[in-house]
Short mmCIF file of C-alpha atoms in Angstrom, two decimals:
data_model
loop_
_atom_site.label_atom_id
_atom_site.label_comp_id
_atom_site.label_asym_id
_atom_site.label_seq_id
_atom_site.Cartn_x
_atom_site.Cartn_y
_atom_site.Cartn_z
CA MET A 1 10.87 -8.39 15.95
CA LYS A 2 9.86 -6.18 18.77
CA LYS A 3 9.71 -7.71 22.25
CA THR A 4 8.77 -6.06 25.52
CA PHE A 5 10.90 -7.04 28.53
CA LEU A 6 9.92 -6.62 32.17
CA THR A 7 12.73 -5.08 34.14
CA SER A 8 11.42 -3.32 37.21
CA PHE A 9 11.65 -4.86 40.66
CA MET A 10 7.87 -4.84 40.98
CA ALA A 11 7.47 -6.68 37.69
CA LEU A 12 9.97 -9.29 38.79
CA SER A 13 8.02 -9.85 41.99
CA ILE A 14 4.86 -10.38 39.97
CA LEU A 15 6.66 -12.90 37.81
CA LEU A 16 7.20 -15.20 40.75
CA SER A 17 3.46 -15.76 41.05
CA ALA A 18 2.82 -16.08 37.32
CA THR A 19 0.92 -19.14 36.12
CA SER A 20 3.02 -21.78 34.37
CA CYS A 21 2.26 -24.90 32.36
CA ASP A 22 0.53 -27.76 34.15
CA SER A 23 3.63 -29.88 34.73
CA ASN A 24 5.05 -27.19 36.99
CA ASP A 25 1.90 -26.16 38.82
CA ASN A 26 3.13 -27.84 42.00
CA VAL A 27 6.52 -26.13 41.99
CA ALA A 28 6.79 -23.79 44.96
CA THR A 29 7.55 -20.17 44.15
CA THR A 30 10.71 -20.45 46.26
CA ASP A 31 11.99 -23.04 43.77
CA LYS A 32 11.81 -20.66 40.82
CA THR A 33 13.33 -17.29 40.12
CA ALA A 34 12.13 -14.49 37.88
CA ILE A 35 14.54 -13.77 35.04
CA GLU A 36 14.82 -11.38 32.12
CA PRO A 37 13.60 -12.98 28.86
CA THR A 38 16.89 -11.85 27.31
CA THR A 39 18.67 -14.47 29.44
CA LEU A 40 16.69 -17.39 28.00
CA PRO A 41 18.72 -19.89 25.93
CA SER A 42 19.06 -18.71 22.34
CA THR A 43 17.15 -21.75 21.10
CA ALA A 44 14.16 -20.79 23.26
CA LYS A 45 14.23 -17.17 22.08
CA THR A 46 14.48 -18.22 18.44
CA PHE A 47 11.61 -20.65 18.90
CA THR A 48 9.38 -18.00 20.46
CA GLU A 49 10.18 -15.36 17.86
CA THR A 50 9.67 -17.85 15.00
CA TYR A 51 6.31 -19.28 15.99
CA PHE A 52 4.91 -16.32 17.95
CA PRO A 53 6.48 -13.33 16.16
CA ASP A 54 3.96 -10.78 17.42
CA ALA A 55 3.89 -12.00 21.00
CA ILE A 56 5.13 -9.99 23.95
CA TYR A 57 6.87 -11.62 26.85
CA LYS A 58 4.70 -11.42 29.94
CA SER A 59 7.01 -13.30 32.30
CA ALA A 60 9.94 -15.70 32.44
CA THR A 61 11.05 -17.83 35.37
CA LYS A 62 13.81 -20.34 35.93
CA LEU A 63 13.42 -23.45 38.07
CA LYS A 64 16.22 -24.30 40.47
CA THR A 65 15.63 -28.00 39.83
CA PRO A 66 14.33 -29.40 36.50
CA SER A 67 10.80 -30.81 36.62
CA VAL A 68 10.02 -34.43 35.70
CA ASN A 69 9.89 -33.61 31.99
CA GLY A 70 13.14 -31.64 32.09
CA THR A 71 11.61 -28.17 32.27
CA VAL A 72 13.93 -25.43 33.52
CA TYR A 73 12.35 -22.30 32.04
CA ASP A 74 8.70 -21.18 32.18
CA VAL A 75 7.68 -18.49 29.71
CA SER A 76 4.31 -16.72 29.61
CA LEU A 77 3.34 -14.64 26.60
CA ALA A 78 0.84 -11.81 26.51
CA ASN A 79 -1.19 -13.68 23.88
CA GLY A 80 -2.08 -16.33 26.49
CA PHE A 81 0.43 -18.97 25.45
CA GLU A 82 2.72 -20.56 28.02
CA ILE A 83 5.83 -22.43 26.95
CA ASP A 84 8.23 -24.52 29.00
CA PHE A 85 11.81 -25.13 27.90
CA ASP A 86 14.59 -27.40 29.09
CA ALA A 87 18.09 -26.22 29.95
CA ASN A 88 19.06 -26.15 26.28
CA GLY A 89 16.00 -24.20 25.18
CA ASN A 90 14.06 -27.09 23.67
CA TRP A 91 10.33 -26.91 24.34
CA THR A 92 8.93 -29.40 26.82
CA GLU A 93 5.35 -28.16 27.02
CA ILE A 94 3.17 -25.70 25.11
CA ASP A 95 -0.13 -24.55 26.55
CA GLY A 96 -2.43 -22.38 24.48
CA GLY A 97 -5.25 -22.23 27.02
CA THR A 98 -8.23 -22.33 24.67
CA GLN A 99 -6.17 -21.47 21.58
CA ALA A 100 -4.91 -23.88 18.96
CA ILE A 101 -1.23 -24.73 19.06
CA PRO A 102 0.38 -24.12 15.64
CA THR A 103 0.26 -27.42 13.75
CA SER A 104 3.87 -26.91 12.64
CA LEU A 105 4.90 -27.50 16.27
CA ILE A 106 3.10 -30.82 16.55
CA PRO A 107 4.67 -34.10 15.36
CA GLU A 108 3.23 -35.05 11.98
CA LYS A 109 1.81 -38.43 13.05
CA ILE A 110 -0.05 -36.80 15.93
CA ASN A 111 -1.46 -34.13 13.61
CA THR A 112 -2.61 -36.81 11.19
CA TYR A 113 -4.28 -38.84 13.95
CA ILE A 114 -6.14 -35.83 15.34
CA ALA A 115 -7.30 -34.70 11.89
CA ALA A 116 -8.62 -38.19 11.11
CA ASN A 117 -10.26 -38.97 14.44
CA TYR A 118 -11.22 -35.55 15.82
CA PRO A 119 -11.72 -33.40 12.69
CA ASN A 120 -13.70 -30.71 14.52
CA LEU A 121 -11.21 -30.33 17.37
CA PHE A 122 -7.70 -28.94 17.76
CA ILE A 123 -4.79 -29.31 20.16
CA VAL A 124 -4.59 -26.73 22.94
CA GLN A 125 -1.78 -28.30 24.95
CA ILE A 126 1.08 -30.68 24.22
CA GLU A 127 3.76 -32.00 26.53
CA ASN A 128 6.91 -33.80 25.46
CA GLU A 129 7.69 -36.29 28.23
CA LYS A 130 10.69 -37.55 26.21
CA THR A 131 9.30 -41.10 26.23
CA LYS A 132 5.74 -40.08 25.31
CA TYR A 133 3.58 -37.12 24.29
CA ASP A 134 0.57 -35.94 26.27
CA VAL A 135 -1.97 -33.97 24.25
CA GLU A 136 -5.09 -32.09 25.30
CA LEU A 137 -7.80 -31.31 22.77
CA SER A 138 -10.12 -28.31 22.65
CA ASN A 139 -12.93 -30.34 24.26
CA GLY A 140 -10.74 -31.21 27.26
CA LEU A 141 -9.98 -34.76 26.12
CA ASP A 142 -6.45 -35.96 26.99
CA LEU A 143 -4.60 -38.33 24.64
CA VAL A 144 -1.32 -40.19 25.05
CA PHE A 145 1.08 -40.93 22.17
CA THR A 146 4.39 -42.75 22.00
CA SER A 147 7.58 -40.77 21.44
CA GLY A 148 7.22 -41.79 17.78
CA GLY A 149 3.77 -40.21 17.55
CA ASP A 150 1.68 -43.38 17.61
CA PHE A 151 -1.62 -43.17 19.49
CA VAL A 152 -1.68 -45.18 22.72
CA ARG A 153 -4.80 -44.32 24.67
CA ILE A 154 -7.22 -41.76 26.01
CA ASP A 155 -6.03 -40.56 29.40
CA LYS A 156 -9.15 -40.82 31.53
CA ASP A 157 -7.62 -39.83 34.87
CA GLY A 158 -5.52 -36.95 33.54
CA ASP A 159 -2.76 -37.88 35.97
CA ASN A 160 0.12 -37.72 33.52
CA HIS A 161 2.45 -35.88 35.87
CA ASN A 162 2.33 -38.70 38.40
CA GLU A 163 3.66 -41.19 35.84
CA VAL A 164 6.90 -42.03 34.09
CA VAL A 165 7.39 -44.37 31.15
CA VAL A 166 9.32 -47.53 32.01
CA ASN A 167 10.54 -50.54 30.07
CA SER A 168 8.06 -53.42 29.89
CA SER A 169 10.77 -55.72 31.25
CA THR A 170 10.38 -54.01 34.62
CA LEU A 171 6.79 -55.19 35.02
CA PRO A 172 6.23 -57.67 37.88
CA ALA A 173 6.31 -61.32 36.77
CA ALA A 174 2.61 -61.77 37.56
CA ALA A 175 1.69 -58.91 35.25
CA LYS A 176 3.76 -60.25 32.37
CA THR A 177 2.26 -63.71 32.85
CA LEU A 178 -1.31 -62.35 32.75
CA ILE A 179 -0.60 -60.50 29.51
CA SER A 180 1.11 -63.43 27.78
CA THR A 181 -1.60 -65.85 28.93
CA HIS A 182 -4.74 -63.88 28.13
CA PHE A 183 -3.48 -61.63 25.31
CA PRO A 184 -0.87 -63.81 23.55
CA ALA A 185 -1.16 -62.03 20.20
CA ALA A 186 -0.83 -58.52 21.63
CA THR A 187 2.36 -56.56 22.14
CA ILE A 188 3.02 -54.04 24.87
CA ARG A 189 3.00 -50.52 23.41
CA LEU A 190 3.60 -48.47 26.54
CA VAL A 191 4.14 -49.00 30.27
CA GLU A 192 3.74 -46.10 32.68
CA LYS A 193 4.64 -46.31 36.36
CA LYS A 194 3.01 -44.03 38.89
CA ASN A 195 5.11 -42.23 41.46
CA SER A 196 2.45 -43.06 44.03
CA ALA A 197 -0.32 -45.64 43.98
CA SER A 198 -3.84 -44.61 43.03
CA THR A 199 -6.80 -45.29 45.31
CA ASN A 200 -7.26 -48.82 43.98
CA GLY A 201 -3.55 -49.60 44.34
CA THR A 202 -2.57 -49.09 40.72
CA ILE A 203 1.14 -48.56 40.08
CA TYR A 204 1.53 -49.72 36.47
CA ASP A 205 -0.57 -48.63 33.45
CA VAL A 206 -0.05 -50.94 30.48
CA SER A 207 -1.31 -50.24 26.95
CA LEU A 208 -1.47 -53.14 24.50
CA SER A 209 -1.46 -53.12 20.71
CA ASN A 210 -4.98 -54.61 20.58
CA GLY A 211 -6.48 -51.60 22.36
CA PHE A 212 -6.65 -53.10 25.83
CA GLU A 213 -5.40 -51.16 28.83
CA ILE A 214 -4.53 -52.98 32.03
CA ASP A 215 -3.58 -51.53 35.38
CA PHE A 216 -1.55 -53.50 37.91
CA ASP A 217 -0.57 -53.04 41.54
CA ILE A 218 3.00 -53.23 42.81
CA ASN A 219 2.84 -57.04 42.89
CA GLY A 220 1.47 -57.40 39.36
CA ASN A 221 -2.13 -58.11 40.30
CA TRP A 222 -4.59 -56.47 37.92
CA THR A 223 -6.58 -53.57 39.35
CA GLU A 224 -8.42 -52.50 36.20
CA ILE A 225 -8.92 -53.91 32.71
CA ASP A 226 -10.36 -51.72 29.97
CA GLY A 227 -11.14 -53.19 26.58
CA GLY A 228 -12.71 -50.05 25.14
CA THR A 229 -15.43 -51.61 23.01
CA LEU A 230 -13.91 -55.11 23.21
CA ALA A 231 -15.04 -57.92 25.51
CA ILE A 232 -12.79 -58.75 28.44
CA PRO A 233 -11.83 -62.45 28.42
CA ASN A 234 -14.20 -64.39 30.69
CA ALA A 235 -11.27 -66.07 32.38
CA LEU A 236 -10.32 -62.72 33.91
CA ILE A 237 -13.78 -62.02 35.35
CA PRO A 238 -14.75 -63.43 38.76
CA ALA A 239 -17.09 -66.40 38.21
CA LYS A 240 -20.08 -64.99 40.15
CA ILE A 241 -19.91 -61.71 38.24
CA ALA A 242 -19.69 -63.49 34.89
CA THR A 243 -22.67 -65.68 35.85
CA TYR A 244 -24.76 -62.68 36.91
CA VAL A 245 -24.07 -60.76 33.71
CA THR A 246 -24.83 -63.78 31.53
CA ALA A 247 -28.13 -64.39 33.32
CA ASN A 248 -29.31 -60.78 33.45
CA TYR A 249 -27.70 -59.26 30.35
CA PRO A 250 -27.42 -62.19 27.91
CA ASN A 251 -26.86 -59.98 24.87
CA LEU A 252 -24.15 -57.86 26.45
CA PHE A 253 -20.56 -58.34 27.57
CA ILE A 254 -18.13 -56.74 29.98
CA THR A 255 -15.82 -54.11 28.47
CA GLN A 256 -14.29 -52.78 31.68
CA ILE A 257 -13.75 -54.08 35.20
CA ASP A 258 -12.22 -52.22 38.12
CA ASN A 259 -11.18 -53.90 41.36
CA GLU A 260 -11.52 -51.26 44.04
CA LYS A 261 -10.47 -53.70 46.79
CA THR A 262 -13.73 -53.26 48.73
CA TYR A 263 -15.99 -53.63 45.69
CA THR A 264 -15.80 -54.23 41.94
CA ASP A 265 -17.08 -51.91 39.21
CA VAL A 266 -18.11 -53.40 35.89
CA GLU A 267 -19.06 -51.65 32.66
CA LEU A 268 -21.11 -53.44 30.04
CA SER A 269 -21.07 -53.01 26.27
CA ASN A 270 -24.14 -50.74 26.48
CA ASP A 271 -22.33 -48.51 29.01
CA VAL A 272 -24.42 -49.71 31.98
CA GLU A 273 -22.26 -49.82 35.10
CA LEU A 274 -22.76 -52.45 37.78
CA VAL A 275 -21.33 -52.68 41.28
CA PHE A 276 -20.49 -55.97 43.02
CA ASP A 277 -19.08 -56.73 46.46
CA THR A 278 -15.73 -58.45 46.96
CA GLN A 279 -17.43 -61.86 46.82
CA GLY A 280 -18.99 -61.12 43.42
CA ASN A 281 -22.50 -60.51 44.71
CA PHE A 282 -24.50 -57.90 42.78
CA LEU A 283 -25.13 -54.71 44.74
CA ARG A 284 -26.59 -52.14 42.41
CA ILE A 285 -26.55 -50.35 39.08
CA ASP A 286 -24.22 -47.37 39.32
CA ASN A 287 -26.16 -44.34 38.19
#
């Protein structure tokens, strides 16, 4: 299979500024070096030539320090695909831009889930975080799967690169108590810990088997509870907010609540969003 390799000094200089997959977007150019594609691990070269046989190498760079998902090599192909590899040449991320990633590269359970739930869409990006998979669909929707390919959640904040998967045993005691008290029949499917707290103080993202997602701060206090289409247990909702919703929206229920420290956001089952102050007093409908 014919490949075109960039060898001139000018080409190598251009390589340093080449775009790479999202997980390495924040890597300074001084932390990566342009290399000849011929020096890539054999596994990486075989992978590229097998799944993209007609592609031409546009650039290849090597990171001095592996990224959070283990990436060492960034490869850009002339067909628009960008592929990251670890030190051994195993892919860590594949980005097709607006193009579909070959289904043969996607874990079978993820393929099956996408085909069943998003039949008119396709995967344009997939990242193997070792302990989870992050997938982006052709409509921009981000999904998170376990390392076994089981669906966990929709990633609404798209902040996957600020999170690492941790064992549920590392959750603060208060967080574990809340889960066992209010969701006794649910099991913890995935726990992600942020490298830095979000604006509402969130450090831990917890996904439960019943579809609930709960965010906690460093001390294990909940910062956000998302039931999807399910009602949040009344015991978790501040009394004045629960009273207001019952009085003004008797046929609806709360599916999401977000404690922003200085105010509280609530989403109802008809998607209306309400804003309350820290004392639970109604402020306004959030348009």
